[in-house]
């Protein structure tokens, strides 16, 4: 039987994929349209993106279900199709591995609003939306649930609990940090610091503590975050930084950190004990490929076999 993700990464680090949202845009999704709907209307385009990642050597693929909760889908009048979109997302991610064994991480992104009393959604509404989404991801066969790009502990907890209720085999909590204006540290938009997030996740039963996306969280900051996580918790750590800071060029959002630039920060991350490493917004399979090469060097120095980008073209 396949090992649980949280056990497999104790033996050696695994490589996760790169961006989905920015890749969907490149594949023709218009800003503001429903990317999760593509799991049903354009599955071949979603598959092509994820297959490029697995061919580049990714061992974990995050499903195209970031905005797949009923609350997010309601913005596109697709709320009633939440289960369908999420199950399809898991099936495509699984298919991207071909006959290779890989880990499908069922993605739950933020519900996109604020909780009452600050916002218009009650905890019960968000809980019901996340439970529905988590249930579909688990039923579809996801190996883990990743509650990602989180900025508040309240919403994170609803996500973790929904994953538990759904019977997820592995639960990952992933925070989005922003570097402070003076550049001295980083915290989430809601003021959560890494130590606080890590101990909170451990106390509430997450299996892996992660960070993704954020603003100004380059590879060096990601390294600082890993160290802060590791100083707080013994849980495995996952890191997925963006390919640099978003810039507006000709009215288009551009991320310009090249694979060569990003990969320079990878060896220190691995040396610090990062257990799953991937990339977030703006990255491509070329980033994944560059990461694979360096991660393989790391593995070989520790007596493991290189994984390689063996599934070419
Ligand atoms: Zn991102």
XYZ file of C-alpha atoms and ligand atoms in Angstrom:
314
model
C 0.000 0.000 0.000
C 1.126 3.517 -0.741
C 2.698 5.256 2.200
C 0.994 8.254 3.721
C 2.459 11.516 2.461
C 3.463 12.628 5.962
C 5.431 9.375 6.398
C 7.044 9.352 2.952
C 8.521 12.825 3.449
C 10.236 11.824 6.668
C 12.498 9.600 4.596
C 13.358 12.106 1.896
C 12.026 15.425 0.590
C 9.505 15.457 -2.257
C 9.099 17.932 -5.079
C 5.745 19.622 -5.554
C 4.441 21.401 -8.652
C 4.406 25.052 -9.711
C 1.727 27.618 -10.426
C -1.772 26.800 -11.624
C -3.611 30.137 -11.808
C -1.017 31.928 -13.929
C -0.703 28.825 -16.138
C -4.466 28.737 -16.727
C -4.275 32.367 -17.869
C -1.523 31.445 -20.316
C -3.739 28.620 -21.567
C -6.517 31.089 -22.336
C -8.515 31.528 -19.123
C -9.692 35.125 -18.905
C -9.153 37.143 -15.741
C -12.226 36.812 -13.542
C -13.511 33.619 -15.162
C -13.977 30.340 -13.328
C -10.773 28.282 -13.531
C -12.280 25.319 -11.696
C -14.957 24.986 -14.369
C -12.156 24.024 -16.734
C -11.846 20.703 -14.875
C -15.060 19.812 -16.692
C -15.100 22.007 -19.819
C -11.380 21.905 -20.710
C -9.903 18.968 -18.783
C -7.239 18.482 -21.461
C -5.827 21.961 -20.822
C -5.638 21.427 -17.054
C -4.102 18.006 -17.640
C -1.505 19.456 -20.037
C -0.348 21.916 -17.350
C -0.125 19.264 -14.648
C 1.489 16.739 -16.954
C 4.274 19.219 -17.690
C 4.914 19.364 -13.954
C 5.009 15.602 -13.472
C 7.219 15.253 -16.544
C 9.567 17.806 -15.025
C 9.812 15.583 -11.961
C 7.078 16.786 -9.603
C 5.986 14.077 -7.161
C 3.062 16.005 -5.685
C 0.372 17.748 -7.731
C -2.071 20.227 -6.253
C -5.556 19.962 -7.759
C -7.076 22.803 -9.782
C -9.652 23.494 -7.083
C -8.277 26.593 -5.348
C -11.574 28.457 -5.783
C -13.645 25.286 -5.675
C -15.687 25.950 -2.546
C -19.378 26.643 -3.046
C -18.934 30.218 -1.793
C -16.238 30.976 -4.399
C -18.071 29.123 -7.161
C -21.253 31.089 -6.448
C -19.477 34.130 -7.901
C -19.683 32.325 -11.241
C -23.140 30.855 -10.557
C -21.416 27.475 -10.281
C -22.048 26.779 -6.598
C -24.150 23.705 -7.256
C -21.329 22.157 -9.260
C -18.778 22.192 -6.419
C -18.691 18.422 -5.949
C -18.424 17.789 -9.697
C -15.560 20.283 -10.205
C -13.594 19.028 -7.204
C -13.900 15.360 -8.096
C -12.889 16.127 -11.670
C -9.908 18.102 -10.360
C -8.640 15.106 -8.403
C -9.093 12.790 -11.390
C -7.081 15.084 -13.687
C -4.254 15.470 -11.165
C -4.116 11.687 -10.758
C -4.084 11.227 -14.517
C -1.134 13.619 -14.834
C 1.106 11.038 -13.144
C 0.388 8.395 -15.774
C 1.270 5.014 -14.273
C 3.702 6.597 -11.866
C 2.926 6.814 -8.183
C 2.446 10.367 -7.029
C 0.616 12.330 -4.408
C -2.513 14.272 -5.263
C -3.025 17.208 -2.920
C -6.645 18.348 -2.895
C -6.627 22.122 -2.840
C -8.870 24.292 -0.695
C -8.174 28.015 -1.118
C -9.662 30.893 0.863
C -13.441 31.329 0.653
C -12.777 34.855 -0.542
C -14.431 36.991 2.103
C -14.331 37.904 5.746
C -16.006 36.046 8.561
C -18.736 37.732 10.604
C -18.786 40.123 12.417
C -16.309 41.792 10.005
C -17.696 40.174 6.879
C -20.918 38.800 5.506
C -20.271 35.068 5.970
C -20.995 33.116 9.126
C -18.636 30.445 10.368
C -21.374 27.861 9.715
C -21.597 28.881 6.037
C -17.864 28.607 5.505
C -17.735 25.342 7.412
C -20.457 23.850 5.267
C -18.744 25.027 2.047
C -15.341 23.649 3.088
C -16.863 20.362 4.284
C -18.575 19.904 0.953
C -15.349 20.632 -0.925
C -13.144 18.501 1.318
C -15.653 15.655 1.068
C -15.542 15.730 -2.738
C -11.725 15.869 -2.793
C -11.442 12.892 -0.437
C -14.163 10.933 -2.269
C -12.305 11.636 -5.500
C -9.222 9.981 -4.038
C -6.941 12.829 -2.969
C -3.954 11.708 -0.869
C -4.035 14.887 1.194
C -5.954 18.110 1.639
C -4.035 21.371 1.514
C -5.790 24.373 3.028
C -3.715 27.078 1.393
C -2.994 30.773 0.968
C -4.483 31.267 4.414
C -4.088 34.501 6.320
C -6.337 33.983 9.360
C -6.222 31.212 11.930
C -10.031 31.201 12.160
C -10.459 30.299 8.503
C -7.518 27.901 8.594
C -9.148 26.035 11.467
C -12.429 25.703 9.585
C -10.448 24.208 6.701
C -8.494 21.810 8.909
C -11.670 20.655 10.628
C -13.452 20.195 7.301
C -10.566 18.027 6.095
C -10.798 15.979 9.298
C -14.558 15.560 8.933
C -14.017 14.390 5.364
C -11.552 11.763 6.581
C -8.478 13.199 4.804
C -5.416 10.962 5.206
C -3.136 13.953 5.479
C -3.912 17.597 6.267
C -1.636 20.446 5.223
C -2.117 23.993 6.489
C -0.437 26.615 4.334
C -0.098 30.297 5.223
C 0.585 33.237 2.909
C 3.049 35.660 4.510
C 3.851 39.189 3.422
C 7.148 40.866 4.132
C 6.605 43.920 6.360
C 7.162 47.406 4.914
C 10.499 47.842 6.673
C 11.553 44.423 5.428
C 12.508 43.203 8.884
C 10.074 40.287 9.137
C 6.946 38.745 7.642
C 3.442 37.910 8.796
C 0.101 37.201 7.184
C -2.270 39.989 6.205
C -4.171 39.227 9.408
C -1.008 39.524 11.499
C -0.190 35.847 12.047
C 3.494 35.000 12.529
C 5.026 31.638 11.560
C 5.597 30.411 15.111
C 1.977 31.090 16.009
C 0.727 29.372 12.847
C 2.922 26.313 13.403
C 1.899 25.725 17.003
C -1.748 26.394 16.118
C -1.656 23.829 13.313
C 0.054 21.253 15.476
C -2.495 21.767 18.255
C -5.364 21.323 15.801
C -4.179 18.159 14.141
C -2.571 19.236 10.863
C 0.066 16.807 9.588
C 2.226 19.238 7.612
C 2.923 22.940 8.214
C 3.343 24.964 5.032
C 3.668 28.362 3.454
C 2.883 29.448 -0.086
C 2.467 32.558 -2.175
C 2.618 35.806 -0.177
C 4.315 39.066 -1.051
C 8.074 39.427 -1.071
C 8.530 35.860 0.151
C 11.520 34.949 -1.978
C 13.620 31.828 -1.433
C 15.638 33.528 1.301
C 12.503 34.506 3.209
C 11.132 31.027 2.659
C 14.295 29.688 4.288
C 13.758 31.994 7.270
C 10.165 30.749 7.505
C 11.266 27.106 7.426
C 13.695 27.766 10.248
C 11.004 29.499 12.276
C 8.585 26.624 11.659
C 11.214 24.051 12.587
C 12.029 25.920 15.791
C 8.380 25.661 16.823
C 7.124 22.287 15.640
C 8.400 18.817 14.853
C 5.849 18.452 12.060
C 7.173 18.242 8.493
C 7.368 21.519 6.578
C 6.303 22.404 3.026
C 7.332 25.529 1.095
C 5.994 27.027 -2.136
C 7.246 30.555 -2.831
C 6.161 32.683 -5.797
C 8.486 33.350 -8.722
C 9.298 36.806 -7.393
C 7.043 39.783 -6.849
C 4.190 40.501 -9.242
C 4.837 43.478 -11.522
C 2.417 45.198 -13.830
C 3.755 45.209 -17.393
C 1.420 46.364 -20.195
C -1.556 45.878 -17.870
C -0.534 42.258 -17.317
C 0.747 40.798 -14.052
C 4.225 39.417 -14.598
C 6.429 37.345 -12.296
C 10.011 37.519 -13.428
C 12.148 35.368 -11.162
C 13.773 32.848 -13.472
C 14.284 29.179 -12.637
C 18.032 29.882 -12.399
C 17.476 32.648 -9.855
C 15.016 30.702 -7.756
C 16.864 27.430 -7.708
C 19.886 29.070 -6.063
C 17.894 29.137 -2.838
C 16.872 25.497 -2.975
C 19.900 23.711 -1.488
C 19.796 25.826 1.708
C 16.061 25.075 2.014
C 16.684 21.345 1.743
C 19.613 21.551 4.121
C 17.335 23.307 6.622
C 15.021 20.305 6.464
C 12.207 21.411 4.152
C 10.189 18.252 3.465
C 8.174 19.309 0.420
C 9.335 22.080 -1.891
C 7.521 23.555 -4.862
C 6.704 26.951 -6.325
C 3.656 29.179 -6.497
C 2.434 32.081 -8.673
C 4.339 32.876 -11.832
C 6.386 29.690 -11.907
C 6.385 27.185 -14.758
C 7.502 23.615 -15.358
C 10.944 25.079 -16.099
C 11.177 26.072 -12.439
C 10.088 22.552 -11.468
C 12.712 21.057 -13.782
C 15.481 23.236 -12.313
C 14.353 22.265 -8.810
C 14.383 18.575 -9.782
C 18.022 18.741 -10.835
C 19.158 20.360 -7.595
C 16.942 18.179 -5.434
C 18.395 15.114 -7.128
C 21.907 16.304 -6.315
C 20.798 16.675 -2.712
C 19.273 13.186 -2.704
C 22.339 11.570 -4.205
C 24.646 13.055 -1.587
C 22.400 11.367 0.970
C 22.442 7.962 -0.659
C 19.089 8.158 -2.442
C 18.497 7.598 -6.120
C 17.848 10.600 -8.314
C 14.232 10.894 -9.440
C 14.891 12.801 -12.636
C 12.549 14.284 -15.193
C 12.095 10.837 -16.646
C 8.747 11.253 -18.284
C 9.793 13.414 -21.209
C 7.320 14.544 -23.859
Zn 0.912 32.163 -5.292
